[in-house]
Short mmCIF file of C-alpha atoms in Angstrom, two decimals:
data_model
loop_
_atom_site.label_atom_id
_atom_site.label_comp_id
_atom_site.label_asym_id
_atom_site.label_seq_id
_atom_site.Cartn_x
_atom_site.Cartn_y
_atom_site.Cartn_z
CA UNK A 221 -118.06 119.25 56.17
CA UNK A 222 -118.66 122.86 55.16
CA UNK A 223 -120.88 124.23 52.42
CA UNK A 224 -121.43 127.62 50.90
CA UNK A 225 -123.89 128.78 48.23
CA UNK A 226 -124.35 131.80 46.02
CA UNK A 227 -127.19 132.69 43.67
CA UNK A 228 -127.10 135.67 41.30
CA UNK A 229 -129.82 136.95 38.96
CA UNK A 230 -128.93 140.00 36.87
CA UNK A 231 -129.06 141.19 33.27
CA UNK A 232 -125.72 142.61 32.22
CA UNK A 233 -123.30 142.60 29.28
CA UNK A 234 -120.90 139.78 28.45
CA UNK A 235 -117.18 140.11 29.16
CA UNK A 236 -114.57 139.14 26.55
CA UNK A 237 -113.31 135.57 27.22
CA UNK A 238 -109.78 135.59 28.63
CA UNK A 239 -109.00 131.89 28.85
CA UNK A 240 -110.14 128.63 27.32
CA UNK A 241 -111.41 125.46 29.00
CA UNK A 242 -108.74 123.45 30.80
CA UNK A 243 -108.61 119.67 31.37
CA UNK A 244 -110.68 118.39 34.28
CA UNK A 245 -108.88 117.07 37.36
CA UNK A 246 -109.96 113.63 38.52
CA UNK A 247 -110.15 111.81 41.82
CA UNK A 248 -106.76 110.32 42.63
CA UNK A 249 -108.23 106.83 43.17
CA UNK A 250 -108.68 106.16 39.43
CA UNK A 251 -106.83 102.84 39.30
CA UNK A 252 -108.20 101.92 35.88
CA UNK A 253 -109.28 103.83 32.81
CA UNK A 254 -112.88 102.67 33.31
CA UNK A 255 -113.64 104.53 36.51
CA UNK A 256 -115.88 107.53 36.17
CA UNK A 257 -114.47 110.91 37.20
CA UNK A 258 -115.99 112.64 40.20
CA UNK A 259 -117.12 115.63 38.16
CA UNK A 260 -119.02 113.27 35.85
CA UNK A 261 -120.58 111.55 38.87
CA UNK A 262 -121.77 114.86 40.30
CA UNK A 263 -123.16 115.82 36.89
CA UNK A 264 -125.15 112.58 36.69
CA UNK A 265 -126.30 112.82 40.32
CA UNK A 266 -127.58 116.34 39.64
CA UNK A 267 -129.63 115.22 36.65
CA UNK A 268 -130.96 112.21 38.52
CA UNK A 269 -132.15 114.53 41.30
CA UNK A 270 -133.72 116.88 38.76
CA UNK A 271 -135.51 113.96 37.08
CA UNK A 272 -136.98 112.88 40.42
CA UNK A 273 -138.12 116.47 40.98
CA UNK A 274 -139.70 116.67 37.52
CA UNK A 275 -137.21 119.27 36.32
CA UNK A 276 -135.53 119.26 32.90
CA UNK A 277 -131.96 117.86 32.79
CA UNK A 278 -128.92 120.10 32.60
CA UNK A 279 -126.47 120.16 29.70
CA UNK A 280 -122.72 120.22 30.25
CA UNK A 281 -121.08 123.58 29.57
CA UNK A 282 -117.29 123.48 28.99
CA UNK A 283 -116.93 127.20 29.75
CA UNK A 284 -118.66 126.79 33.11
CA UNK A 285 -116.50 123.75 33.83
CA UNK A 286 -113.38 125.82 33.10
CA UNK A 287 -114.57 128.58 35.45
CA UNK A 288 -115.37 125.98 38.12
CA UNK A 289 -111.93 124.40 37.75
CA UNK A 290 -110.20 127.79 38.03
CA UNK A 291 -111.94 128.39 41.36
CA UNK A 292 -111.67 124.79 42.57
CA UNK A 293 -107.88 124.87 42.21
CA UNK A 294 -107.85 128.08 44.21
CA UNK A 295 -109.97 126.49 46.95
CA UNK A 296 -107.61 123.52 47.15
CA UNK A 297 -104.65 125.88 47.44
CA UNK A 298 -106.33 128.01 50.12
CA UNK A 299 -107.70 125.18 52.28
CA UNK A 300 -110.88 126.77 53.72
CA UNK A 301 -113.57 126.90 51.01
CA UNK A 302 -115.26 130.10 49.86
CA UNK A 303 -116.84 131.61 46.77
CA UNK A 304 -114.20 134.29 46.32
CA UNK A 305 -110.70 134.91 47.67
CA UNK A 306 -108.63 138.07 47.84
CA UNK A 307 -107.60 139.16 44.36
CA UNK A 308 -109.87 136.61 42.64
CA UNK A 309 -112.64 137.60 40.18
CA UNK A 310 -116.19 136.94 41.37
CA UNK A 311 -118.37 134.11 40.04
CA UNK A 312 -119.92 136.05 37.16
CA UNK A 313 -116.56 137.42 36.05
CA UNK A 314 -114.92 133.98 36.15
CA UNK A 315 -117.68 132.47 34.04
CA UNK A 316 -117.74 135.38 31.60
CA UNK A 317 -113.99 135.27 31.13
CA UNK A 318 -114.22 131.54 30.42
CA UNK A 319 -116.64 132.27 27.57
CA UNK A 320 -120.01 131.52 29.20
CA UNK A 321 -123.05 133.62 28.23
CA UNK A 322 -125.80 133.75 30.83
CA UNK A 323 -128.70 135.69 32.31
CA UNK A 324 -128.65 133.74 35.59
CA UNK A 325 -125.69 132.11 37.34
CA UNK A 326 -125.42 130.15 40.60
CA UNK A 327 -122.70 128.24 42.40
CA UNK A 328 -122.39 125.43 44.95
CA UNK A 329 -119.06 124.57 46.57
CA UNK A 330 -118.20 121.78 48.99
CA UNK A 331 -115.47 119.91 50.85
CA UNK A 332 -116.07 116.21 51.51
CA UNK A 333 -114.55 112.74 51.15
CA UNK A 334 -116.73 111.36 48.32
CA UNK A 335 -119.02 112.55 45.50
CA UNK A 336 -122.04 110.98 47.24
CA UNK A 337 -121.39 113.01 50.39
CA UNK A 338 -120.96 116.18 48.32
CA UNK A 339 -124.24 115.64 46.50
CA UNK A 340 -126.05 114.58 49.67
CA UNK A 341 -124.83 117.68 51.48
CA UNK A 342 -126.09 119.93 48.69
CA UNK A 343 -129.47 118.18 48.58
CA UNK A 344 -129.95 118.58 52.33
CA UNK A 345 -129.09 122.28 52.33
CA UNK A 346 -132.09 124.42 51.25
CA UNK A 347 -129.98 126.99 49.38
CA UNK A 348 -127.83 124.44 47.60
CA UNK A 349 -130.83 122.25 46.74
CA UNK A 350 -132.63 125.28 45.32
CA UNK A 351 -129.62 126.05 43.11
CA UNK A 352 -129.31 122.49 41.86
CA UNK A 353 -133.05 122.02 41.18
CA UNK A 354 -133.73 125.51 39.84
CA UNK A 355 -135.99 125.00 36.78
CA UNK A 356 -134.66 128.22 35.23
CA UNK A 357 -131.10 126.94 34.80
CA UNK A 358 -130.18 124.76 31.82
CA UNK A 359 -126.37 124.34 31.91
CA UNK A 360 -123.84 123.05 34.43
CA UNK A 361 -120.08 122.85 34.80
CA UNK A 362 -118.41 120.86 37.58
CA UNK A 363 -114.82 120.61 38.78
CA UNK A 364 -113.30 118.49 41.52
CA UNK A 365 -109.76 118.61 42.91
CA UNK A 366 -108.39 116.00 45.34
CA UNK A 367 -106.12 117.56 47.98
CA UNK A 368 -105.23 116.92 51.63
CA UNK A 369 -107.08 113.58 51.43
CA UNK A 370 -110.45 115.17 50.62
CA UNK A 371 -112.36 116.43 47.59
CA UNK A 372 -112.85 120.12 46.81
CA UNK A 373 -115.87 120.55 44.53
CA UNK A 374 -117.39 123.43 42.59
CA UNK A 375 -120.62 123.27 40.58
CA UNK A 376 -121.59 126.30 38.50
CA UNK A 377 -125.10 126.55 37.03
CA UNK A 378 -126.46 129.00 34.47
CA UNK A 379 -129.38 130.04 32.33
CA UNK A 380 -127.59 130.24 29.02
CA UNK A 381 -127.98 133.05 26.51
CA UNK A 382 -127.32 131.87 22.98
CA UNK A 383 -124.71 133.77 21.00
CA UNK A 384 -126.51 135.25 17.97
CA UNK A 385 -125.52 137.74 15.28
CA UNK A 386 -127.49 140.93 14.67
CA UNK A 387 -129.15 139.35 11.65
CA UNK A 388 -130.09 136.22 13.60
CA UNK A 389 -131.64 138.26 16.43
CA UNK A 390 -133.64 140.35 13.96
CA UNK A 391 -134.77 137.25 12.06
CA UNK A 392 -136.21 135.71 15.22
CA UNK A 393 -138.15 138.85 16.10
CA UNK A 394 -139.35 139.22 12.50
CA UNK A 395 -140.74 135.67 12.60
CA UNK A 396 -142.72 136.50 15.73
CA UNK A 397 -144.10 139.72 14.26
CA UNK A 398 -145.18 138.01 11.04
CA UNK A 399 -147.51 135.80 13.05
CA UNK A 400 -149.68 138.89 13.56
CA UNK A 401 -149.97 139.51 9.79
CA UNK A 402 -147.93 142.72 9.84
CA UNK A 403 -145.46 142.96 6.93
CA UNK A 404 -141.76 143.69 7.47
CA UNK A 405 -139.86 146.53 5.81
CA UNK A 406 -136.70 145.38 4.08
CA UNK A 407 -134.35 148.10 5.35
CA UNK A 408 -133.59 147.76 9.10
CA UNK A 409 -131.27 150.78 9.27
CA UNK A 410 -133.75 153.15 10.96
CA UNK A 411 -134.78 150.49 13.50
CA UNK A 412 -131.12 149.79 14.27
CA UNK A 413 -130.49 153.50 14.78
CA UNK A 414 -133.53 153.68 17.08
CA UNK A 415 -132.24 150.65 18.99
CA UNK A 416 -128.98 152.46 19.73
CA UNK A 417 -130.81 155.38 21.41
CA UNK A 418 -132.82 155.52 24.61
CA UNK A 419 -135.66 157.62 23.21
CA UNK A 420 -136.89 159.21 20.01
CA UNK A 421 -136.23 158.03 16.46
CA UNK A 422 -133.54 159.30 14.07
CA UNK A 423 -134.98 161.16 11.09
CA UNK A 424 -135.75 159.00 8.09
CA UNK A 425 -134.37 160.23 4.77
CA UNK A 426 -137.33 158.57 3.07
CA UNK A 427 -139.67 160.73 5.12
CA UNK A 428 -141.45 157.73 6.64
CA UNK A 429 -141.73 158.09 10.40
CA UNK A 430 -143.10 155.33 12.68
CA UNK A 431 -146.32 155.73 14.64
CA UNK A 432 -145.04 153.55 17.50
CA UNK A 433 -141.58 152.60 18.78
CA UNK A 434 -140.80 149.71 21.13
CA UNK A 435 -137.34 149.05 22.62
CA UNK A 436 -136.46 146.28 25.04
CA UNK A 437 -133.62 144.18 26.42
CA UNK A 438 -133.85 140.59 27.57
CA UNK A 439 -132.32 137.15 27.44
CA UNK A 440 -135.18 135.42 25.61
CA UNK A 441 -136.37 135.68 22.01
CA UNK A 442 -139.28 133.24 22.23
CA UNK A 443 -142.06 135.81 22.60
CA UNK A 444 -142.64 139.52 22.12
CA UNK A 445 -143.30 141.95 24.99
CA UNK A 446 -147.00 142.10 25.80
CA UNK A 447 -147.18 145.84 25.04
CA UNK A 448 -145.90 145.17 21.53
CA UNK A 449 -148.23 142.20 21.06
CA UNK A 450 -151.21 144.37 22.01
CA UNK A 451 -150.17 146.98 19.43
CA UNK A 452 -149.69 144.37 16.72
CA UNK A 453 -153.10 142.85 17.43
CA UNK A 454 -154.88 146.22 17.47
CA UNK A 455 -155.18 146.31 13.68
CA UNK A 456 -153.81 149.87 13.56
CA UNK A 457 -150.49 148.99 11.93
CA UNK A 458 -149.60 147.45 8.56
CA UNK A 459 -145.81 147.46 8.48
CA UNK A 460 -142.92 147.04 10.89
CA UNK A 461 -139.15 147.42 10.95
CA UNK A 462 -136.89 145.44 13.27
CA UNK A 463 -133.38 146.37 14.40
CA UNK A 464 -130.94 144.97 16.93
CA UNK A 465 -127.90 146.52 18.59
CA UNK A 466 -125.59 145.82 21.56
CA UNK A 467 -127.22 145.86 24.99
CA UNK A 468 -126.91 149.19 26.80
CA UNK A 469 -126.75 150.52 30.35
CA UNK A 470 -125.41 147.25 31.70
CA UNK A 471 -122.32 146.28 33.69
CA UNK A 472 -120.47 143.07 34.33
CA UNK A 473 -120.51 139.81 32.39
CA UNK A 474 -124.20 138.97 32.02
CA UNK A 475 -125.72 138.78 28.53
CA UNK A 476 -128.86 140.18 26.90
CA UNK A 477 -130.37 141.03 23.53
CA UNK A 478 -131.47 144.58 22.68
CA UNK A 479 -134.16 145.11 20.02
CA UNK A 480 -136.19 147.98 18.57
CA UNK A 481 -139.42 147.55 16.60
CA UNK A 482 -140.97 150.42 14.64
CA UNK A 483 -144.62 150.17 13.65
CA UNK A 484 -146.20 152.05 10.72
#
């Protein structure tokens, strides 16, 4: 039995999806329509292990499952298992092309004769166990292909980044700023222009220039950066403008939000 693991943590832009999810391949010993597929068994075993460890359960991600199946079929064709073969996209590219959006992605692969042995092997390997029980991941996609009398398995895990429009991103940041009592300007155009630059602020035709500018990129919209929170709580500012734009200075298929806040 051989195992390999890979963990990646980056913050990059999302690639355009190139293919849609494909049907899962099931263990050849399904003699009735009531037997559970091996990928479903591995999914349940993963969540059972996370429950015992006190970690939140994972949700199934069809895009990750499609990426896992793409690679699993390649493993079965090659024979020896690996995370990447000659001419094949890497893990992040496969997931991005399948339509996944993520700030963290990990992968476990295995070759064994049963789903229990696959799961047991992962749980007894420190790197694989860490991937499976990582509290930062929230989605999973699993694929299994039966070939040569054994099972080839791929499990991809991610920290998902929700797909939001510019208006939705701005609305979430506005809601956080309003908690401080600062009012929001109705026109976000200057903040959006500031978001699209690395420094400085485009000149306002209305003649109103901000006293403080904050730009940041990240995969979470649940809280504001501490520097911005300190400014908002200082009592020095009465109004704010919020603008979002595409993430900048990034490569690859990872996803992030980019936001600018102007304080007056």
